[in-house]
Amino acid sequence: MTRADLAETINRKMGLSRAESLDLVESILAHMCGAMADGENVKISGFGSFVLRDKKERIGRNPKTGVEVPITPRRVITFRASQLLKDRIAKG
């Protein structure tokens, strides 16, 4: 599913123009991205949660040479599906 698919669905179900639908999708995604950039988690009821995690520095290993290499600390985004979404996917 793409942004255009979401905009098309909004266009059909809500009667907004294609441009307005695309602007709405872009606005929602920009708001979500801004919140995560500010360090906030994003929870969409019935869908899931986008959670920020700070990973510490750790030692990794080059699998080809076996040389140990430090992996720098970083922030990652994880997604956790809601139980409602998990049940819906399991039903097919």
PDB file of N, CA, C and O in Angstrom, residues 1 17 19-20 23 26 32 34 39 43-44 49-50 53-55 74 77 81 84:
ATOM      1  N   MET A   1       0.844  -1.172   0.000  1.00  0.00           N
ATOM      2  CA  MET A   1       0.000   0.000   0.000  1.00  0.00           C
ATOM      3  C   MET A   1       0.889   1.235   0.000  1.00  0.00           C
ATOM      4  O   MET A   1       1.866   1.305   0.736  1.00  0.00           O
ATOM      5  N   SER A  17     -11.375  15.742  -2.926  1.00  0.00           N
ATOM      6  CA  SER A  17     -10.694  15.681  -4.220  1.00  0.00           C
ATOM      7  C   SER A  17      -9.401  14.898  -4.055  1.00  0.00           C
ATOM      8  O   SER A  17      -8.916  14.691  -2.943  1.00  0.00           O
ATOM      9  N   ALA A  19      -6.398  15.819  -4.816  1.00  0.00           N
ATOM     10  CA  ALA A  19      -5.362  16.692  -4.255  1.00  0.00           C
ATOM     11  C   ALA A  19      -5.556  16.861  -2.745  1.00  0.00           C
ATOM     12  O   ALA A  19      -4.588  16.800  -1.972  1.00  0.00           O
ATOM     13  N   GLU A  20      -6.805  17.069  -2.318  1.00  0.00           N
ATOM     14  CA  GLU A  20      -7.082  17.215  -0.885  1.00  0.00           C
ATOM     15  C   GLU A  20      -6.779  15.922  -0.140  1.00  0.00           C
ATOM     16  O   GLU A  20      -6.236  15.946   0.967  1.00  0.00           O
ATOM     17  N   ASP A  23      -3.048  15.604   0.166  1.00  0.00           N
ATOM     18  CA  ASP A  23      -2.575  16.561   1.172  1.00  0.00           C
ATOM     19  C   ASP A  23      -2.865  16.068   2.586  1.00  0.00           C
ATOM     20  O   ASP A  23      -2.041  16.231   3.492  1.00  0.00           O
ATOM     21  N   GLU A  26      -0.368  13.271   3.369  1.00  0.00           N
ATOM     22  CA  GLU A  26       0.948  13.880   3.605  1.00  0.00           C
ATOM     23  C   GLU A  26       0.999  14.587   4.954  1.00  0.00           C
ATOM     24  O   GLU A  26       1.990  14.509   5.672  1.00  0.00           O
ATOM     25  N   MET A  32       3.232  12.607  12.082  1.00  0.00           N
ATOM     26  CA  MET A  32       3.808  11.424  12.733  1.00  0.00           C
ATOM     27  C   MET A  32       5.334  11.485  12.726  1.00  0.00           C
ATOM     28  O   MET A  32       5.975  11.227  13.752  1.00  0.00           O
ATOM     29  N   GLY A  34       7.234  14.142  12.485  1.00  0.00           N
ATOM     30  CA  GLY A  34       7.663  15.223  13.373  1.00  0.00           C
ATOM     31  C   GLY A  34       7.639  14.807  14.825  1.00  0.00           C
ATOM     32  O   GLY A  34       8.557  15.120  15.591  1.00  0.00           O
ATOM     33  N   GLY A  39      11.202  12.758  19.484  1.00  0.00           N
ATOM     34  CA  GLY A  39      11.400  11.751  20.522  1.00  0.00           C
ATOM     35  C   GLY A  39      10.127  11.153  21.082  1.00  0.00           C
ATOM     36  O   GLY A  39      10.160  10.453  22.086  1.00  0.00           O
ATOM     37  N   LYS A  43       1.158   6.167  18.685  1.00  0.00           N
ATOM     38  CA  LYS A  43       0.243   5.051  18.863  1.00  0.00           C
ATOM     39  C   LYS A  43      -1.026   5.322  18.084  1.00  0.00           C
ATOM     40  O   LYS A  43      -1.649   6.370  18.234  1.00  0.00           O
ATOM     41  N   ILE A  44      -1.404   4.364  17.236  1.00  0.00           N
ATOM     42  CA  ILE A  44      -2.638   4.461  16.467  1.00  0.00           C
ATOM     43  C   ILE A  44      -3.535   3.338  16.958  1.00  0.00           C
ATOM     44  O   ILE A  44      -3.258   2.154  16.725  1.00  0.00           O
ATOM     45  N   SER A  49       1.751   0.568  17.399  1.00  0.00           N
ATOM     46  CA  SER A  49       2.575   1.637  17.958  1.00  0.00           C
ATOM     47  C   SER A  49       3.941   1.675  17.284  1.00  0.00           C
ATOM     48  O   SER A  49       4.550   0.634  17.050  1.00  0.00           O
ATOM     49  N   PHE A  50       4.387   2.881  16.978  1.00  0.00           N
ATOM     50  CA  PHE A  50       5.748   3.109  16.508  1.00  0.00           C
ATOM     51  C   PHE A  50       6.531   3.586  17.731  1.00  0.00           C
ATOM     52  O   PHE A  50       6.233   4.641  18.285  1.00  0.00           O
ATOM     53  N   ARG A  53      13.569   3.455  20.122  1.00  0.00           N
ATOM     54  CA  ARG A  53      14.468   2.792  21.072  1.00  0.00           C
ATOM     55  C   ARG A  53      15.862   3.334  20.859  1.00  0.00           C
ATOM     56  O   ARG A  53      16.311   3.495  19.727  1.00  0.00           O
ATOM     57  N   ASP A  54      16.555   3.617  21.954  1.00  0.00           N
ATOM     58  CA  ASP A  54      17.950   4.035  21.884  1.00  0.00           C
ATOM     59  C   ASP A  54      18.821   2.815  22.132  1.00  0.00           C
ATOM     60  O   ASP A  54      18.729   2.179  23.182  1.00  0.00           O
ATOM     61  N   LYS A  55      19.647   2.493  21.147  1.00  0.00           N
ATOM     62  CA  LYS A  55      20.548   1.351  21.278  1.00  0.00           C
ATOM     63  C   LYS A  55      21.915   1.858  21.714  1.00  0.00           C
ATOM     64  O   LYS A  55      22.404   2.873  21.214  1.00  0.00           O
ATOM     65  N   ARG A  74      22.728   4.344  18.421  1.00  0.00           N
ATOM     66  CA  ARG A  74      21.777   4.934  17.484  1.00  0.00           C
ATOM     67  C   ARG A  74      20.366   4.796  18.006  1.00  0.00           C
ATOM     68  O   ARG A  74      20.093   4.025  18.904  1.00  0.00           O
ATOM     69  N   ILE A  77      13.519   2.839  15.139  1.00  0.00           N
ATOM     70  CA  ILE A  77      12.064   2.791  15.249  1.00  0.00           C
ATOM     71  C   ILE A  77      11.633   1.339  15.165  1.00  0.00           C
ATOM     72  O   ILE A  77      12.073   0.612  14.278  1.00  0.00           O
ATOM     73  N   ALA A  81       2.446  -4.270  16.412  1.00  0.00           N
ATOM     74  CA  ALA A  81       1.055  -4.331  15.976  1.00  0.00           C
ATOM     75  C   ALA A  81       0.136  -4.505  17.177  1.00  0.00           C
ATOM     76  O   ALA A  81       0.476  -5.197  18.139  1.00  0.00           O
ATOM     77  N   LEU A  84      -5.699  -6.225  17.985  1.00  0.00           N
ATOM     78  CA  LEU A  84      -6.774  -6.189  16.990  1.00  0.00           C
ATOM     79  C   LEU A  84      -6.226  -6.464  15.585  1.00  0.00           C
ATOM     80  O   LEU A  84      -6.789  -7.256  14.828  1.00  0.00           O
TER      81      LEU A  84
END
